[in-house]
Structure formats: C-alpha cells, structure tokens
CSV table of N, CA and C in Angstrom, one decimal:
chain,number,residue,atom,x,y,z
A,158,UNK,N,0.9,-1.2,0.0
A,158,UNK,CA,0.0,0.0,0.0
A,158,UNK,C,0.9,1.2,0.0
A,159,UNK,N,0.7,2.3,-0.8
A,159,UNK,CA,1.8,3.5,-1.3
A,159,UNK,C,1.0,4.2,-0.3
A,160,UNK,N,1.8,5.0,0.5
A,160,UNK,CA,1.5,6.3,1.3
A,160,UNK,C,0.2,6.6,0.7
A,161,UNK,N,0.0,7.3,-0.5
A,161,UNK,CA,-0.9,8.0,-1.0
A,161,UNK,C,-2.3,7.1,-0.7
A,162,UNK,N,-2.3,5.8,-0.8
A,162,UNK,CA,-3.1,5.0,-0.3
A,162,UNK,C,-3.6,4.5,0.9
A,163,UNK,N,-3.0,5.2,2.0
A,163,UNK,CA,-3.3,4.5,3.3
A,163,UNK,C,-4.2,5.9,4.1
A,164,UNK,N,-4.9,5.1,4.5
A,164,UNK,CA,-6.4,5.8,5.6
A,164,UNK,C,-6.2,6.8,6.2
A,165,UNK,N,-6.8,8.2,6.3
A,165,UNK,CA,-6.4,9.1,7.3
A,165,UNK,C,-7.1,9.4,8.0
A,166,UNK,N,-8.0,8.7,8.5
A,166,UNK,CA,-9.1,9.1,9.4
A,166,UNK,C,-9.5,7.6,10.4
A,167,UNK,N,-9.9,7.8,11.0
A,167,UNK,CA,-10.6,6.4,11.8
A,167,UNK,C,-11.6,5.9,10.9
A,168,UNK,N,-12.5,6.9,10.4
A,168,UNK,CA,-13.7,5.4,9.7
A,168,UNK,C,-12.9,5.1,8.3
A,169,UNK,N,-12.3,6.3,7.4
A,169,UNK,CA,-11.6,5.5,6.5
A,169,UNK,C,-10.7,4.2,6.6
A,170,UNK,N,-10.2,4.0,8.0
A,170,UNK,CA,-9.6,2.8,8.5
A,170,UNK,C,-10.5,2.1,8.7
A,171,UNK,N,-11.7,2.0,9.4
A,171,UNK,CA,-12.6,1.2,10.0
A,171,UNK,C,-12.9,0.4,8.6
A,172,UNK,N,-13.4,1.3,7.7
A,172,UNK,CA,-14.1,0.9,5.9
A,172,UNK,C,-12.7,-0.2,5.8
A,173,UNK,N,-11.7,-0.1,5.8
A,173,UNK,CA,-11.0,-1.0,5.3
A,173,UNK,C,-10.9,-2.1,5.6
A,174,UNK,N,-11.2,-2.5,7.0
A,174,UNK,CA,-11.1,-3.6,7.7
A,174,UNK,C,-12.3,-4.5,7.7
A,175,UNK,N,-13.3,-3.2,7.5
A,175,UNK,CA,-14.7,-3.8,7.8
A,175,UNK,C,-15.3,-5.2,6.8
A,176,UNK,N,-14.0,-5.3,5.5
A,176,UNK,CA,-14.3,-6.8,4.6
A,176,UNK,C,-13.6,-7.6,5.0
A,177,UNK,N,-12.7,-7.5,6.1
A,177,UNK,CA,-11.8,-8.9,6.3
A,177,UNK,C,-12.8,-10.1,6.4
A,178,UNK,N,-14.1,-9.8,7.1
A,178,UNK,CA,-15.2,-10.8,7.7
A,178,UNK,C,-15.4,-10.8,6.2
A,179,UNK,N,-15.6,-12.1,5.2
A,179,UNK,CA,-16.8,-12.5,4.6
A,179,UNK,C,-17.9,-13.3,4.5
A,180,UNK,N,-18.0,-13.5,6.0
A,180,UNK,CA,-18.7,-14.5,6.0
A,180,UNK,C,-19.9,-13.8,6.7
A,181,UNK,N,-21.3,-13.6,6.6
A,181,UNK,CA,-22.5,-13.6,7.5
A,181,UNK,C,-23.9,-14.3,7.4
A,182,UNK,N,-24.5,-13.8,8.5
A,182,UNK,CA,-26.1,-14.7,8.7
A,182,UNK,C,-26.7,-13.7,7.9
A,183,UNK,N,-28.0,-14.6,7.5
A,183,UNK,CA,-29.1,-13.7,6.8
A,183,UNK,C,-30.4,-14.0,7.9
A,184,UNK,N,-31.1,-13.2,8.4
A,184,UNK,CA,-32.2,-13.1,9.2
A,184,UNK,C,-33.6,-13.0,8.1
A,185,UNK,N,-34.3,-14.1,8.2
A,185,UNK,CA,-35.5,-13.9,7.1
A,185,UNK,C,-36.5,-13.8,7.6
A,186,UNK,N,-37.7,-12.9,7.0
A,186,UNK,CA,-39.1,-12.4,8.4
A,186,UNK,C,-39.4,-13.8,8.2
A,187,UNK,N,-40.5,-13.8,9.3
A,187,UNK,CA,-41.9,-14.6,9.5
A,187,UNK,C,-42.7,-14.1,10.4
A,188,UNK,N,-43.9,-14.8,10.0
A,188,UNK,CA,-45.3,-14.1,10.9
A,188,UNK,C,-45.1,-14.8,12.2
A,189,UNK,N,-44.4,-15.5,12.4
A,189,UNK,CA,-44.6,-16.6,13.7
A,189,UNK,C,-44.4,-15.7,14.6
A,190,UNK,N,-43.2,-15.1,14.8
A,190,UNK,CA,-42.2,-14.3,16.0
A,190,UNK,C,-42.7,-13.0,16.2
A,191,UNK,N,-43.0,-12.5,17.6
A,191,UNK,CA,-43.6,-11.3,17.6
A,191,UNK,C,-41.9,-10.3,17.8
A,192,UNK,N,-42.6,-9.2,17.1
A,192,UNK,CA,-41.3,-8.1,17.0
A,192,UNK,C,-39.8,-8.1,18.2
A,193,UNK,N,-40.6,-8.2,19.1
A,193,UNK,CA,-39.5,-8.0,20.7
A,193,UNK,C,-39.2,-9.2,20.6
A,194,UNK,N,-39.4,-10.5,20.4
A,194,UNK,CA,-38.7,-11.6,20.3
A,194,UNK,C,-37.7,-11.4,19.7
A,195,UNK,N,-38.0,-11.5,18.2
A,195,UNK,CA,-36.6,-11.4,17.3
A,195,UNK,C,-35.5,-10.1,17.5
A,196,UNK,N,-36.3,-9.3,17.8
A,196,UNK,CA,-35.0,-8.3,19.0
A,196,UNK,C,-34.4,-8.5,19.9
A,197,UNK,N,-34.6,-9.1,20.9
A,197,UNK,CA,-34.6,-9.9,21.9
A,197,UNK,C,-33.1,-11.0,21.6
A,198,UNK,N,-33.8,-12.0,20.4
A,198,UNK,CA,-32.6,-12.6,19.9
A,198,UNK,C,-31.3,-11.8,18.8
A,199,UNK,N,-31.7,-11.0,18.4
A,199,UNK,CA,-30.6,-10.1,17.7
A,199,UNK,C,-29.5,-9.6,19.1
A,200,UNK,N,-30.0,-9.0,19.9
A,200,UNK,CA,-29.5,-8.9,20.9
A,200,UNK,C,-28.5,-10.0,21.5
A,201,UNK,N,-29.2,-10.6,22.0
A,201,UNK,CA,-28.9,-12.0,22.9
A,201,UNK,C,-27.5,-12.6,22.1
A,202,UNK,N,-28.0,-13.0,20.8
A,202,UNK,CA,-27.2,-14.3,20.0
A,202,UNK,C,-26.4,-13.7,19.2
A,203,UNK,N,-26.4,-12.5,18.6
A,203,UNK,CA,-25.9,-11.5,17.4
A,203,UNK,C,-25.3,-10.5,18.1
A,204,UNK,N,-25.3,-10.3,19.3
A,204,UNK,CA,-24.0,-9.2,20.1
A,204,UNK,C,-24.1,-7.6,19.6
A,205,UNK,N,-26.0,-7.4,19.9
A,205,UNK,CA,-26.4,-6.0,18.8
A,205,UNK,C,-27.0,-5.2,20.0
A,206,UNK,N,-26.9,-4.1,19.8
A,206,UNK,CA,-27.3,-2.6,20.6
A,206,UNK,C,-28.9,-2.8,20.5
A,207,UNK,N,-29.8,-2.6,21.7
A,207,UNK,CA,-31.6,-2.5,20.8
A,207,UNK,C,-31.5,-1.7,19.5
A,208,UNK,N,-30.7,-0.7,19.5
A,208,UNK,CA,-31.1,0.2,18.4
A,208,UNK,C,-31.1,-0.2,17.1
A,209,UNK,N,-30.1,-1.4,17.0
A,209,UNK,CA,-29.1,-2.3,15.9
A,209,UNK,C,-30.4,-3.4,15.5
A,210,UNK,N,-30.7,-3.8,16.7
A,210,UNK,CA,-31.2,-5.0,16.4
A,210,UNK,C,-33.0,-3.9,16.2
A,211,UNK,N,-33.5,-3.3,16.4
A,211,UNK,CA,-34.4,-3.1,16.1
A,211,UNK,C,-34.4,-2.8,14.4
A,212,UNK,N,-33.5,-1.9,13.9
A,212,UNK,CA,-33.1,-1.6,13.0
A,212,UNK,C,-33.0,-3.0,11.3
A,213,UNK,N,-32.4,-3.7,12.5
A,213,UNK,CA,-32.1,-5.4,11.9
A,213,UNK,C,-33.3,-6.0,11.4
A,214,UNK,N,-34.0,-6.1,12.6
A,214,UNK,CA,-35.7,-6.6,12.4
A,214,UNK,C,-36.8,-5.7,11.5
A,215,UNK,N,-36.5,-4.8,11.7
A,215,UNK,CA,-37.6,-3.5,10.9
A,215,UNK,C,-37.1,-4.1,9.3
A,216,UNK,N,-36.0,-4.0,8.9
A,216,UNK,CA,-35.3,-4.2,7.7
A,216,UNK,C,-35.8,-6.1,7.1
A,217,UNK,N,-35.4,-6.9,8.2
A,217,UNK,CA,-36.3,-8.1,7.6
A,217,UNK,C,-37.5,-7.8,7.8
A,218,UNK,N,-38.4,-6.9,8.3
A,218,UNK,CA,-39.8,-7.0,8.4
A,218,UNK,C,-40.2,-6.9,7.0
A,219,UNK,N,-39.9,-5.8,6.6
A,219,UNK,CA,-39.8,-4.6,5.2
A,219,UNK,C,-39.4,-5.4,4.0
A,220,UNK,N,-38.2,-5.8,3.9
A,220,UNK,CA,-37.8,-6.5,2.8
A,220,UNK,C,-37.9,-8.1,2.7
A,221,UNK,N,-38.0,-8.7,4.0
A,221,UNK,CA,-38.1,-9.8,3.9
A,221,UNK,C,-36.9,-10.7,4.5
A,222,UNK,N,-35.7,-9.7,4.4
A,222,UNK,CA,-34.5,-10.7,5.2
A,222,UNK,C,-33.7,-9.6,5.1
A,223,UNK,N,-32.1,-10.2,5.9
A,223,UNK,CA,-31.3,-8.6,6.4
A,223,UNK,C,-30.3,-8.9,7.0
A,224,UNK,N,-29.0,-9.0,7.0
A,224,UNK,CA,-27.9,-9.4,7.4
A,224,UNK,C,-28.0,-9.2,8.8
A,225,UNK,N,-27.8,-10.0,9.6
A,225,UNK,CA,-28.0,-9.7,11.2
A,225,UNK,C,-26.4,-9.9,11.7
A,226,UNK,N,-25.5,-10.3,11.4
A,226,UNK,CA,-24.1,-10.6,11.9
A,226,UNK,C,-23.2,-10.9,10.7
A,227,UNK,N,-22.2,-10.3,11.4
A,227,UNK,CA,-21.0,-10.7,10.0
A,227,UNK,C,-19.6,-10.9,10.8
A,228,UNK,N,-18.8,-11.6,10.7
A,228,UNK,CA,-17.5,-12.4,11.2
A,228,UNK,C,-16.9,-13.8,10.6
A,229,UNK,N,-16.6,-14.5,11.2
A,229,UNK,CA,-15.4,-15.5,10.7
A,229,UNK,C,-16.6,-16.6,10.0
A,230,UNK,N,-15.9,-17.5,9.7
A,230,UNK,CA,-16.6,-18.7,9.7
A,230,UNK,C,-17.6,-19.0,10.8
A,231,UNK,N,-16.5,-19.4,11.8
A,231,UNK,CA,-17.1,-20.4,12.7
A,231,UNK,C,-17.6,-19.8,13.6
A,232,UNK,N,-17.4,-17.9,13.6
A,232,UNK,CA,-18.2,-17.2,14.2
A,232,UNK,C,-19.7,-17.2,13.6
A,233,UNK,N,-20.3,-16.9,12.7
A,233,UNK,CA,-21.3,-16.9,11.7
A,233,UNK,C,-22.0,-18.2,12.0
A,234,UNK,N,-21.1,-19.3,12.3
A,234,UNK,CA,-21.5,-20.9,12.1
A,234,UNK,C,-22.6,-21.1,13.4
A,235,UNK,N,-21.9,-20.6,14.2
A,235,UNK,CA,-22.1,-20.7,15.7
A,235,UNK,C,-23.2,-19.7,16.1
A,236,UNK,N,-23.5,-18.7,15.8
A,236,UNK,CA,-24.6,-17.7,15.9
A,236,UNK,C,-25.8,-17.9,14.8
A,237,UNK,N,-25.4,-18.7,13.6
A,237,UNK,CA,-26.5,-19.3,13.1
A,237,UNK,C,-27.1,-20.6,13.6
A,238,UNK,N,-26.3,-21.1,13.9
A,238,UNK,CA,-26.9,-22.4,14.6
A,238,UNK,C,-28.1,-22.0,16.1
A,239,UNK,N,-27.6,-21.1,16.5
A,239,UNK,CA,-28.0,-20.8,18.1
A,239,UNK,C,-29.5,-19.6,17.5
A,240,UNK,N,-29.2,-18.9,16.3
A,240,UNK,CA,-30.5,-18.3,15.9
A,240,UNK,C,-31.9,-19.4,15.5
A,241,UNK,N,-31.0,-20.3,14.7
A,241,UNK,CA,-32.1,-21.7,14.7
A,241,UNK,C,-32.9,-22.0,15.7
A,242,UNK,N,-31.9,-22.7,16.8
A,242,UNK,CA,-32.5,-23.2,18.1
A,242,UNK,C,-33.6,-22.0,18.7
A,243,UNK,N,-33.2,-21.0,18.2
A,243,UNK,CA,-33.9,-20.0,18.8
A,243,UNK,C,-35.5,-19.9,17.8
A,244,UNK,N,-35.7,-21.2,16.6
A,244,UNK,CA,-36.9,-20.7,16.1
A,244,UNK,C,-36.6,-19.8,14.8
A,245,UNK,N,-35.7,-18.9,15.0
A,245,UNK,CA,-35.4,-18.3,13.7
A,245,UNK,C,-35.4,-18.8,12.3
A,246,UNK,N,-35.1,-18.2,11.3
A,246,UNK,CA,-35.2,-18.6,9.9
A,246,UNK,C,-33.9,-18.1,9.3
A,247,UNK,N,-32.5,-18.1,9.2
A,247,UNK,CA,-31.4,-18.1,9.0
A,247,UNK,C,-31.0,-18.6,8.2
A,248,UNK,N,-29.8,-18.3,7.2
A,248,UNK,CA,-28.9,-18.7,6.5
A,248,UNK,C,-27.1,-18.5,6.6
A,249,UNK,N,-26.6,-18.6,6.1
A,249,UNK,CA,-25.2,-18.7,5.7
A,249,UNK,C,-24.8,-18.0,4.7
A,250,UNK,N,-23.8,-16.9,4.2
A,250,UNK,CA,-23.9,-16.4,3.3
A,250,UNK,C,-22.6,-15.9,3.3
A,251,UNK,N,-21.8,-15.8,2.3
A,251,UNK,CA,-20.4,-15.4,1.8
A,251,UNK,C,-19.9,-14.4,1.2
C-alpha cells in the first residue's frame, strides 16, 4: 500500500477492515415471532445494541430478510446455529 493509499481518518480505517469478515447470517421475516422476540434474539445471539437489532428486524420486516451478523466462519456458524434453536429462519452467506 503506497502512502498516497493509506487511511487518514478512523472510519476511512474502520471501511478497510470492515471486509476482512466474509462471511455472514441472513435473518429472514416470518409471521410466527412477535417483534420484541426477534430483538430480543438479535440482541442476545448476534451481540447487537436495541437500536441495531431493532433496525435489523424492521429491515427483515420490510424487505423480507437482512444481514443480522458478519465475522469469521465459525463465528457466523455458531450464531447461526444458536438463531435456529432460537426458532429463527437463518442462513449462511459469503
């Protein structure tokens, strides 16, 4: 990386790093789960602020599904698995 190329600010750093994760969950609605539930688990299982996870849920409400976590493999693996158990509707995604 040539000088002229490297970050000068905190979020222009933050942007850089923020693709090392390729890997995340996808959160997809359903009528089953009442709102504060699936907040409740965005929170709990996905390591999210209310404001994040409300934001999270409003967005699968609306569109239908919505990236709820993003990290390693076996991070993603592990928080999808545990959204399952939780009833959720989840995927895997790269």
């Amino acid at each position: 990386m040539t000088e002229e190329n490297l970050p000068t600010t905190f979020e222009e750093t933050k942007s850089k790093f923020d693709s090392i994760y390729f890997y995340f969950v996808i959160l997809f609605n359903d009528s089953i789960h009442e709102f504060s539930y699936v907040e409740d688990c965005l929170m709990k299982l996905c390591f999210k602020t209310k404001k994040e996870a409300k934001k999270i849920a409003m967005e699968a409400h609306s569109n239908g599904k919505a990236v709820c976590f993003q990290g390693s493999m076996e991070e993603c693996e592990t928080v999808a698995e545990n959204m399952t158990t939780a009833n959720l509707t989840v995927i895997l995604g790269v």
